[in-house]
Short mmCIF file of N, CA and C in Angstrom, two decimals:
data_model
loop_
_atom_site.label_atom_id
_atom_site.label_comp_id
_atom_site.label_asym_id
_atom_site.label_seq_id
_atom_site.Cartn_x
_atom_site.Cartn_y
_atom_site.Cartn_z
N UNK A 1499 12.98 -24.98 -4.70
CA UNK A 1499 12.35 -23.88 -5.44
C UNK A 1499 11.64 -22.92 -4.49
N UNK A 1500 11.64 -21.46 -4.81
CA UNK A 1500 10.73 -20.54 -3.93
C UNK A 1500 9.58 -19.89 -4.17
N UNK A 1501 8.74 -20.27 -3.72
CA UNK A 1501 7.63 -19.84 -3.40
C UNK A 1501 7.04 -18.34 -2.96
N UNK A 1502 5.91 -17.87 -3.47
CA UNK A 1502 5.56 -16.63 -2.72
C UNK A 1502 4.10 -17.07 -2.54
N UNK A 1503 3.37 -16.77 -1.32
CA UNK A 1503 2.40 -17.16 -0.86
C UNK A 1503 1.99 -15.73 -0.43
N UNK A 1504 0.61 -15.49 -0.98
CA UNK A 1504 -0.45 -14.34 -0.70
C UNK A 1504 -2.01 -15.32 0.16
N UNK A 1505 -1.23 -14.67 1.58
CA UNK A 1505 -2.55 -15.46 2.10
C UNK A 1505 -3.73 -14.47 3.03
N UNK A 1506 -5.15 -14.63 2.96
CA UNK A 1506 -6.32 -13.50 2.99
C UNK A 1506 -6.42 -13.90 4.91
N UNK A 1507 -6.59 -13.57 5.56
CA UNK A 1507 -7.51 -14.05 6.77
C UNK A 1507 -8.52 -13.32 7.16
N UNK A 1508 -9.63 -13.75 7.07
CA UNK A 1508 -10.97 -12.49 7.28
C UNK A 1508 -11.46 -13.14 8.36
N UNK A 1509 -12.27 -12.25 9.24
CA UNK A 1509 -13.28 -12.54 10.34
C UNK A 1509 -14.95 -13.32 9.48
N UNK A 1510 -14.95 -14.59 10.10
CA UNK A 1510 -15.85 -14.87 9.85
C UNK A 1510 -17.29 -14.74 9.30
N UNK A 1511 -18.13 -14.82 8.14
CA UNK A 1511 -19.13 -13.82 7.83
C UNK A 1511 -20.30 -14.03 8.80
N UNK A 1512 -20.60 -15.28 9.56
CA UNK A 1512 -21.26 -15.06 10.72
C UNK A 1512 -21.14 -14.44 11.61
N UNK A 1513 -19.79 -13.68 11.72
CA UNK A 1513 -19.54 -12.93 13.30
C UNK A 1513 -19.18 -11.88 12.69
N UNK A 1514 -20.07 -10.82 13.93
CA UNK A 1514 -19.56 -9.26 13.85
C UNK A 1514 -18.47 -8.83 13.31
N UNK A 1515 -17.65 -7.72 12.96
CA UNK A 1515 -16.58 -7.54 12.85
C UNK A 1515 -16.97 -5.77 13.62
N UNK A 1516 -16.78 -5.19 14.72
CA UNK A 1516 -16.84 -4.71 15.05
C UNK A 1516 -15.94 -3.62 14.18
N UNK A 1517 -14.37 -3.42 14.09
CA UNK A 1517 -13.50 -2.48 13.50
C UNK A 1517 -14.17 -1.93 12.13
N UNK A 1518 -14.38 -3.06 11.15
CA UNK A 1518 -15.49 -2.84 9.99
C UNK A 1518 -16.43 -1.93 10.40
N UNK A 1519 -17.06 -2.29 11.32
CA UNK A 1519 -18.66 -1.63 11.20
C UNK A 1519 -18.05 0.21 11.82
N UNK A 1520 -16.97 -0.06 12.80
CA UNK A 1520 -16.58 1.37 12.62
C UNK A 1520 -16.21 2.45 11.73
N UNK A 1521 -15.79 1.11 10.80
CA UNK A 1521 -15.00 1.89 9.23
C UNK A 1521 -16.31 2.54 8.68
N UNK A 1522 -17.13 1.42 8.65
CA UNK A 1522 -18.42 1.95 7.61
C UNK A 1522 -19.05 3.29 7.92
N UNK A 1523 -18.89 3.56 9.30
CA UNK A 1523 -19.83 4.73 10.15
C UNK A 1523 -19.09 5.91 9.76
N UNK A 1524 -17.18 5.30 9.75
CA UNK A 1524 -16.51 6.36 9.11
C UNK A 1524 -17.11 7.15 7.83
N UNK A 1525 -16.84 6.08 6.87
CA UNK A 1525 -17.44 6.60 5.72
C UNK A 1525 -18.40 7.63 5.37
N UNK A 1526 -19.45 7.56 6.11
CA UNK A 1526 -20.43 8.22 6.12
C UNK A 1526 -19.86 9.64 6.51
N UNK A 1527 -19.46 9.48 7.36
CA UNK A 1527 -19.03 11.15 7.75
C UNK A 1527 -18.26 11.66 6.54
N UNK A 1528 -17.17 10.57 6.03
CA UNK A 1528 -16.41 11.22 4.32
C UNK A 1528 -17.22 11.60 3.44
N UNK A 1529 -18.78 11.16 3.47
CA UNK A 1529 -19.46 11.59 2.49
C UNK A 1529 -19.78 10.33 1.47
N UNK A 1530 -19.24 9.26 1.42
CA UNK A 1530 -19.05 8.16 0.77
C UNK A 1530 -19.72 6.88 1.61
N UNK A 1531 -21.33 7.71 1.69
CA UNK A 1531 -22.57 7.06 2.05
C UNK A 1531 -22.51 5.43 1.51
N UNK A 1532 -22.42 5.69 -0.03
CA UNK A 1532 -22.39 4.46 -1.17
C UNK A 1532 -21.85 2.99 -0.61
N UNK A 1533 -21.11 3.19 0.46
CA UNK A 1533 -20.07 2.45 1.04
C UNK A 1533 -20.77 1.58 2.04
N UNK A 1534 -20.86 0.33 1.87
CA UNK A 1534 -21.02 -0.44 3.30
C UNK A 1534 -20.59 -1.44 3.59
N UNK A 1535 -21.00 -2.42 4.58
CA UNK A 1535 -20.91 -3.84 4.76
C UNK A 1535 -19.04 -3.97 4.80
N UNK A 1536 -18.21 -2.99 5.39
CA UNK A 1536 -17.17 -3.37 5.12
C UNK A 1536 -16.34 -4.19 6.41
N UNK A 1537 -15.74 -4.76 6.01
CA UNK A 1537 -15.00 -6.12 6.67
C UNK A 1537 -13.67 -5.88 6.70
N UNK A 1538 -12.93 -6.12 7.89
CA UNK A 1538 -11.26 -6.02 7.71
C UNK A 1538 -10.98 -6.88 8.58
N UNK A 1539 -9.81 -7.54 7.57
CA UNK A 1539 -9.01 -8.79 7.82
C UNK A 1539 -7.68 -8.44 7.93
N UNK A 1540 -6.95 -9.92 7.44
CA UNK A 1540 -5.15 -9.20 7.20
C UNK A 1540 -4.82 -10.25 6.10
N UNK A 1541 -3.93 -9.18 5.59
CA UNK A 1541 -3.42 -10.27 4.81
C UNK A 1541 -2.14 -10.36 4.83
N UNK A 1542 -1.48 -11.51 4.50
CA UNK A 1542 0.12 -11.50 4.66
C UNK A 1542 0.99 -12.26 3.45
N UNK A 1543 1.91 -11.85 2.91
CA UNK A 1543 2.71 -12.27 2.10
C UNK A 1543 4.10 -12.72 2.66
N UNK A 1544 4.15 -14.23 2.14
CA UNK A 1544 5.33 -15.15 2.20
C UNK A 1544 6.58 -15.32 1.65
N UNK A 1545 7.48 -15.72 1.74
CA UNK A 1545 8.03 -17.05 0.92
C UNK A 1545 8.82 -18.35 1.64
N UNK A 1546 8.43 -19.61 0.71
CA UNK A 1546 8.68 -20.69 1.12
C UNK A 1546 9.52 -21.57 0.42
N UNK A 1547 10.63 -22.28 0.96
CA UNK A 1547 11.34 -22.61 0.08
C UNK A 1547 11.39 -24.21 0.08
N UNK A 1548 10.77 -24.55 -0.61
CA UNK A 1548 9.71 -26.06 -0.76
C UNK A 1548 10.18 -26.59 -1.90
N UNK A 1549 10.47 -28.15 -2.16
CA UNK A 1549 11.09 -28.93 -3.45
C UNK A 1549 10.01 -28.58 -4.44
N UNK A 1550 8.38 -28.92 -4.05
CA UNK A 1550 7.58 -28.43 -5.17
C UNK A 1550 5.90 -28.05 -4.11
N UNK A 1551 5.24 -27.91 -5.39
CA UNK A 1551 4.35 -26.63 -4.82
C UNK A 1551 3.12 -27.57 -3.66
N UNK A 1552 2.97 -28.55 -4.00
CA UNK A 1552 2.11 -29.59 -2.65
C UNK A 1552 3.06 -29.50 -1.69
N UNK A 1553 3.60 -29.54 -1.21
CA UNK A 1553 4.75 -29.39 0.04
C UNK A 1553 5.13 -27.99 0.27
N UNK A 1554 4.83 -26.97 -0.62
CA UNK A 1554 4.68 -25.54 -0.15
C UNK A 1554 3.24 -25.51 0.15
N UNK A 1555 2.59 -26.22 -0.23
CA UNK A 1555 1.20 -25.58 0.12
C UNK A 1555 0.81 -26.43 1.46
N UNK A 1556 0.95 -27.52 1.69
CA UNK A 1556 1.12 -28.04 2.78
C UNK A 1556 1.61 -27.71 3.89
N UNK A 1557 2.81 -26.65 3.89
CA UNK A 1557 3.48 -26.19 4.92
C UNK A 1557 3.22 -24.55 5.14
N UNK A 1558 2.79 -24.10 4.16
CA UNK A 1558 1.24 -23.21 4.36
C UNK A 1558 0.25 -23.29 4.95
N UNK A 1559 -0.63 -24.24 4.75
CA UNK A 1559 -1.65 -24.64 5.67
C UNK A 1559 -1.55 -24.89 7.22
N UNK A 1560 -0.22 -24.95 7.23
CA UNK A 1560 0.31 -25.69 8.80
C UNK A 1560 0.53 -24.24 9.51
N UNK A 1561 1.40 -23.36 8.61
CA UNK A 1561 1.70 -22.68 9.30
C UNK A 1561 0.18 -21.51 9.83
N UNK A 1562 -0.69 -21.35 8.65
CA UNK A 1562 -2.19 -20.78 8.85
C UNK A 1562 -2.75 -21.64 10.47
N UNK A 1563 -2.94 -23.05 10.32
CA UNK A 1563 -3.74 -23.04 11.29
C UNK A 1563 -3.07 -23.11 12.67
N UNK A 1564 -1.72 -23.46 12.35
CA UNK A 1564 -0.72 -22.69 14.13
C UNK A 1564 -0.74 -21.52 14.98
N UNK A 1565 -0.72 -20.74 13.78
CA UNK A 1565 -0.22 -19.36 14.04
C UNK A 1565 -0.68 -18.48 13.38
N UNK A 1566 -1.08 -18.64 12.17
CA UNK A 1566 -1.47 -17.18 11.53
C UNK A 1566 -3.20 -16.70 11.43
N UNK A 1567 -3.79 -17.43 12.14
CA UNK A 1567 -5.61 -18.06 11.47
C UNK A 1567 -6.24 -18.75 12.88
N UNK A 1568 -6.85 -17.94 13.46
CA UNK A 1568 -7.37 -18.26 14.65
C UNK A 1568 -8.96 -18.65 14.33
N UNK A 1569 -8.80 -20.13 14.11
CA UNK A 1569 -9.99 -20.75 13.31
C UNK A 1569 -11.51 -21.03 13.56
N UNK A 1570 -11.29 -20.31 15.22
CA UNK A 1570 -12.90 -19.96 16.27
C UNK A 1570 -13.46 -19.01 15.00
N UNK A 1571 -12.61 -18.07 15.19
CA UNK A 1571 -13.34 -16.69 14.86
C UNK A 1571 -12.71 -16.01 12.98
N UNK A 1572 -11.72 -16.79 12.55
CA UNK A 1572 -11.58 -16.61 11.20
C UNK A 1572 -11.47 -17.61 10.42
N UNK A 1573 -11.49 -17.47 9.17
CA UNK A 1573 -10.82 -18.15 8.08
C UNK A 1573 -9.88 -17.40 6.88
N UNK A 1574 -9.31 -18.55 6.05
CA UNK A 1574 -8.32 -17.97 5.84
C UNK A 1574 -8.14 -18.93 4.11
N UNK A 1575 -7.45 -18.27 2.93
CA UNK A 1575 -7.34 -18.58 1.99
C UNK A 1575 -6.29 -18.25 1.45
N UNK A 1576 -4.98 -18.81 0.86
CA UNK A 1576 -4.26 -18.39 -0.28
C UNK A 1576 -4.32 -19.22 -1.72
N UNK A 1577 -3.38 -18.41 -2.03
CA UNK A 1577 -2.70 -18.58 -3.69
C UNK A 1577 -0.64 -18.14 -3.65
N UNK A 1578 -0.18 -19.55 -4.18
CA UNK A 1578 1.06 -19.62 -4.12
C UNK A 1578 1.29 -19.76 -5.51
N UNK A 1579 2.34 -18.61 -5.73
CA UNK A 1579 3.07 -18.70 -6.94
C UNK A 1579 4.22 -18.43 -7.13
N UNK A 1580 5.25 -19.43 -8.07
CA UNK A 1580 6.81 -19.11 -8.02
C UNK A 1580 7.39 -17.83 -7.65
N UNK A 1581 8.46 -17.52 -7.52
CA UNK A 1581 9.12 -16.75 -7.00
C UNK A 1581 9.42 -16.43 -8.26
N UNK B 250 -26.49 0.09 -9.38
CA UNK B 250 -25.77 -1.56 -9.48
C UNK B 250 -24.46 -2.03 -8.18
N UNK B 251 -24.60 -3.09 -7.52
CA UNK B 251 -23.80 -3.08 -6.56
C UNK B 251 -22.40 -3.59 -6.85
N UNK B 252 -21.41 -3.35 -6.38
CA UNK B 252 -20.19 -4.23 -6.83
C UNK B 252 -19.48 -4.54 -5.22
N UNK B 253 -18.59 -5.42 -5.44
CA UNK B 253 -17.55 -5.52 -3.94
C UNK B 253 -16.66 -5.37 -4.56
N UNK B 254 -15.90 -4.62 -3.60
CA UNK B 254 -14.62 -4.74 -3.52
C UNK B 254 -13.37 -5.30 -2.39
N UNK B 255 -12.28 -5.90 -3.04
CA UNK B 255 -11.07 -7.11 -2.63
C UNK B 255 -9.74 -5.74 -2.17
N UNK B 256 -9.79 -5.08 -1.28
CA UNK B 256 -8.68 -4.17 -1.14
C UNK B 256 -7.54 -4.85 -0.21
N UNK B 257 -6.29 -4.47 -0.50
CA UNK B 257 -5.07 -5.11 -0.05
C UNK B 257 -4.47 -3.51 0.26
N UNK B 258 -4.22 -3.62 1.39
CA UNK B 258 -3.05 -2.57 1.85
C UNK B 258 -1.82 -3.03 2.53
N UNK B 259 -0.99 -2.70 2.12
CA UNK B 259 0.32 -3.65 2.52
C UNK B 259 1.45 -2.56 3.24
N UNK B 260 2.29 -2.50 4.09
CA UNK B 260 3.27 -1.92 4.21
C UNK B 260 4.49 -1.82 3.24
N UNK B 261 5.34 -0.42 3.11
CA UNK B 261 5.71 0.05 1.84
C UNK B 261 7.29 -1.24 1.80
N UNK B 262 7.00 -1.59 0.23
CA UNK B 262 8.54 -2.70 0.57
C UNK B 262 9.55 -2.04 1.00
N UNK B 263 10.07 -0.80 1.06
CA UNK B 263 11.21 -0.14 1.29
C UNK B 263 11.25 -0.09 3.03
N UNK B 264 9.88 -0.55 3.81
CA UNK B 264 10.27 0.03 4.89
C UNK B 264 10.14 -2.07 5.99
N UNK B 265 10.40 -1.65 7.01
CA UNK B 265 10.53 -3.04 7.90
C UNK B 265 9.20 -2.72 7.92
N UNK B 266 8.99 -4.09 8.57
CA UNK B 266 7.44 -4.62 9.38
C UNK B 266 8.09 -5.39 10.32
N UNK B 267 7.66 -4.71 11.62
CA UNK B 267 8.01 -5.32 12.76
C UNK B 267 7.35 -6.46 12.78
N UNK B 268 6.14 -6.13 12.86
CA UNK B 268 5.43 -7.60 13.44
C UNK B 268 5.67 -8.66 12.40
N UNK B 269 5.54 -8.28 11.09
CA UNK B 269 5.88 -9.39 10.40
C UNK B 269 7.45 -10.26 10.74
N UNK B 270 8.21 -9.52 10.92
CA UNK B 270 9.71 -10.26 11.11
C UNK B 270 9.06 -10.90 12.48
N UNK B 271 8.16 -10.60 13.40
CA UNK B 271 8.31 -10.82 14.39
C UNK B 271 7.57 -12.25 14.24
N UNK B 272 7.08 -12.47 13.53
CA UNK B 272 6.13 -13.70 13.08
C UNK B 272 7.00 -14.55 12.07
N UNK B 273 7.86 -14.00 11.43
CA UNK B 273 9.10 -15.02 10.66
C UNK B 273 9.49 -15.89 11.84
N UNK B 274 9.89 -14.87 13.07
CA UNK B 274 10.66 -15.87 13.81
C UNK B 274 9.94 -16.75 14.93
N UNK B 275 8.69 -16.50 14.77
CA UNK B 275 7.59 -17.38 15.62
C UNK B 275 8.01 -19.11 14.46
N UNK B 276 7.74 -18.34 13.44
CA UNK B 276 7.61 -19.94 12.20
C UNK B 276 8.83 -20.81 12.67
N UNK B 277 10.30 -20.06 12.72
CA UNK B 277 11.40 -21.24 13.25
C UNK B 277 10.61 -21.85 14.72
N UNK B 278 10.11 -21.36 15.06
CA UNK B 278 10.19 -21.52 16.75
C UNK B 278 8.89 -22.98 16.23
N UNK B 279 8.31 -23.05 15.43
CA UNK B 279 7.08 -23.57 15.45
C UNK B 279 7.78 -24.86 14.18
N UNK B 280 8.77 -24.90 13.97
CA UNK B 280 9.53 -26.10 12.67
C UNK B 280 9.00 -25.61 11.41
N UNK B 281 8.75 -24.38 11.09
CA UNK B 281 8.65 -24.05 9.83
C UNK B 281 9.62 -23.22 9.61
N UNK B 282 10.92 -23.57 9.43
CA UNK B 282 11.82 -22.44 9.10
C UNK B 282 12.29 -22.22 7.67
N UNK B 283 11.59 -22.81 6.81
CA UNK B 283 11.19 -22.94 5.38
C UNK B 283 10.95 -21.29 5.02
N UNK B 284 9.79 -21.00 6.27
CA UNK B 284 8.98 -19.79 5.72
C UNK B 284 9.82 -18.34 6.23
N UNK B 285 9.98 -17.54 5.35
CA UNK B 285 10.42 -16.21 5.78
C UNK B 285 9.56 -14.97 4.99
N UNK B 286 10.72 -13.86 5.45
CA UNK B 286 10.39 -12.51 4.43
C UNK B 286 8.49 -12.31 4.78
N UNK B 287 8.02 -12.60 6.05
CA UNK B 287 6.82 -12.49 6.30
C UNK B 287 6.57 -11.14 5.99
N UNK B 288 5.54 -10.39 5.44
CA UNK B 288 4.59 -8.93 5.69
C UNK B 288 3.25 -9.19 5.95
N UNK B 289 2.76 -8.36 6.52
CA UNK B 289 1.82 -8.52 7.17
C UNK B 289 1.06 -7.05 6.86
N UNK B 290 -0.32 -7.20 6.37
CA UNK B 290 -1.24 -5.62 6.04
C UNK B 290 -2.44 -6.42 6.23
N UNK B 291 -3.40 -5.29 5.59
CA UNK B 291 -4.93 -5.27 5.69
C UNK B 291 -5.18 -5.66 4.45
N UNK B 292 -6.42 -6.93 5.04
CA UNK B 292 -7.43 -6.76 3.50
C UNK B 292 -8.63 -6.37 3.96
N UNK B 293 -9.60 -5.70 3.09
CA UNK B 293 -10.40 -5.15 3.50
C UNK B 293 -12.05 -5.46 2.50
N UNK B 294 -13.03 -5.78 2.16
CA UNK B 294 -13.59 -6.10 2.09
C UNK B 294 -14.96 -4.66 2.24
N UNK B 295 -15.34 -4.72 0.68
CA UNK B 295 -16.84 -3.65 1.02
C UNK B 295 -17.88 -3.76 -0.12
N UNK B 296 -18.72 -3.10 -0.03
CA UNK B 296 -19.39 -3.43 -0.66
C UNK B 296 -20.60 -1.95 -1.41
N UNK B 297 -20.66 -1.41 -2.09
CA UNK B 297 -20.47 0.05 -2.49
C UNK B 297 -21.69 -0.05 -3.90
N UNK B 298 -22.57 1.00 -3.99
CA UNK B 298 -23.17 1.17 -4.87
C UNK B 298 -23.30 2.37 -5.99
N UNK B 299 -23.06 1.95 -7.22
CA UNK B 299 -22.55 2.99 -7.83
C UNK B 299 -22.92 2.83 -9.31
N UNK B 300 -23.43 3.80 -10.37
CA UNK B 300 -24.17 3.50 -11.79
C UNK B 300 -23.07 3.12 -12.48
N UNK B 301 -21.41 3.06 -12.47
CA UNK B 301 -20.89 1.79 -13.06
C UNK B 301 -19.32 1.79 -12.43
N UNK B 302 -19.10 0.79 -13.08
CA UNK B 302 -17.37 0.51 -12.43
C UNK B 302 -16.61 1.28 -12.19
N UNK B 303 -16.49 2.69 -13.38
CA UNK B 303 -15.83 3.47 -13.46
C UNK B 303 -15.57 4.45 -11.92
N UNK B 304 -17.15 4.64 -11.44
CA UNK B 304 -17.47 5.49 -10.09
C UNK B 304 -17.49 4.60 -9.45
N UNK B 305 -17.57 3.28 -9.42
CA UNK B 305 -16.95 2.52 -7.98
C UNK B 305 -15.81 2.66 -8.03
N UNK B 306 -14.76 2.21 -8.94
CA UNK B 306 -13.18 2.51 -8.83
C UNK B 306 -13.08 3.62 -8.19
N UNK B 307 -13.37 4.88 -8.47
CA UNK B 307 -12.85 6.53 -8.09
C UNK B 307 -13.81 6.75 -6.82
N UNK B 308 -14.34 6.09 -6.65
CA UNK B 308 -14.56 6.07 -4.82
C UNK B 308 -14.18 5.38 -3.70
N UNK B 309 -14.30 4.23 -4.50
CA UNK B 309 -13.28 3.33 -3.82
C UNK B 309 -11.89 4.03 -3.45
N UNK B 310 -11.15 4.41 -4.74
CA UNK B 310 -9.77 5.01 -4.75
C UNK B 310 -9.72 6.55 -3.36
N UNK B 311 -11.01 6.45 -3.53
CA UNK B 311 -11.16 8.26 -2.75
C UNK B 311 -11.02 7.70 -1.13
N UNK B 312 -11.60 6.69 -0.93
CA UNK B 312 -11.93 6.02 0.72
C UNK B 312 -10.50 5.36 0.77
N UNK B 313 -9.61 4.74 -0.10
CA UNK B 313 -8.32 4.32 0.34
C UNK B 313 -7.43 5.45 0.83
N UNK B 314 -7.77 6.66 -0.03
CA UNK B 314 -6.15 7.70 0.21
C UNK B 314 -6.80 8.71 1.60
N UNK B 315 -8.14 8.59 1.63
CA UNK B 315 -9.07 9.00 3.00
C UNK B 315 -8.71 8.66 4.19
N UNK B 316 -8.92 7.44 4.34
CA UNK B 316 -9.55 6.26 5.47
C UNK B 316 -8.45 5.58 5.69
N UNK B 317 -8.54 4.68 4.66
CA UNK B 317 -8.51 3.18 4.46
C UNK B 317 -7.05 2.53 4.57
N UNK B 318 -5.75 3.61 3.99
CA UNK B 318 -4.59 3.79 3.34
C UNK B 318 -3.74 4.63 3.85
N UNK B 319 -2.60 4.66 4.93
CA UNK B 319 -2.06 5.67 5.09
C UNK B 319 -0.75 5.97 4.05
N UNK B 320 -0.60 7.13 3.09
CA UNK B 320 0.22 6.81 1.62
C UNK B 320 1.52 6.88 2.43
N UNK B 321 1.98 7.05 3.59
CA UNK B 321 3.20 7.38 3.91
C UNK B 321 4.12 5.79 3.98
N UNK B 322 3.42 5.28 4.67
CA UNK B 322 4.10 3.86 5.07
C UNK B 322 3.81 2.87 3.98
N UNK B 323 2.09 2.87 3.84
CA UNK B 323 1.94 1.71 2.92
C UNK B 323 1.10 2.03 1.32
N UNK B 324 0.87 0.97 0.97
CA UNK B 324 0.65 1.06 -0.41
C UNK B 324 -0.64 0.20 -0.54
N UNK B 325 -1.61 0.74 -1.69
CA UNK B 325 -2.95 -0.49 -1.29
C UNK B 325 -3.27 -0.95 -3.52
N UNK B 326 -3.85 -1.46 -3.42
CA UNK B 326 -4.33 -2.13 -4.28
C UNK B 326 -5.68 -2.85 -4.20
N UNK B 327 -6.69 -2.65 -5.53
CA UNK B 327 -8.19 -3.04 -4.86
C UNK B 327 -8.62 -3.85 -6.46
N UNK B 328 -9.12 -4.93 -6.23
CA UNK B 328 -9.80 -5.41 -7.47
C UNK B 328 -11.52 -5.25 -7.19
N UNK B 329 -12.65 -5.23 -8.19
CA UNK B 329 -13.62 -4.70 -7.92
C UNK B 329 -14.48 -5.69 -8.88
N UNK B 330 -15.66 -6.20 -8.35
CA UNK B 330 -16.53 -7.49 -9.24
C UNK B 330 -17.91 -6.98 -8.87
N UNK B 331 -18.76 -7.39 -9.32
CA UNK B 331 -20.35 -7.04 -9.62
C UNK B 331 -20.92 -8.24 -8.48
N UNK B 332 -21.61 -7.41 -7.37
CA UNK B 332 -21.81 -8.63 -6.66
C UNK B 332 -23.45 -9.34 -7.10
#
């Protein structure tokens, strides 16, 4: 069965996010003061083709903390749903 | 009243994502060859004050097609909660 996996990876809320804090400074110059505290991550969309959804989500997790989720400085969350 | 907002900007489905294919084929290299059709975008994360949902949405919406969103390549989407 196939899988589609929506997975978040954000920079840690203890650590800076430097690009964010540039965005926010942006803002201000747009005029859209209202705006802060903003944070940028990535996010990435999958698919996995797994007998059932513990063994897609399992091989999700594997693939997050290999390769996609550098776990010093982020974390990372999805949600998998049929294809 | 404060709200956050959950923004997703994704590259447009009609067009490639390099890096994402380029990370499909990291997954064979790594025994996940289960996983394909990788994309890869921004999530973005803020946090915005505004007298109700209605003017957080339409500012929010104003800082994506601004900033946040380039409409040529990609496409964004934002859900918005009362923090």
């Amino acid at each position: 069965m196939k899988y589609i996996a929506d997975i978040t990876v954000m920079p840690m809320k203890a650590l800076l996010d430097p690009q964010g804090k540039a965005v926010t400074g942006s803002m201000k110059n747009l005029g859209l003061s209202e705006i802060e505290n903003i944070r940028i991550g990535k996010h990435i969309t999958l698919e996995i083709e797994a007998s059932n959804k513990d063994i897609a989500s399992s091989k999700i997790d594997e693939a997050c903390k290999k390769l996609l989720c550098n776990q010093i400085m982020e974390f990372y969350e999805f949600t998998l749903r049929e294809s």
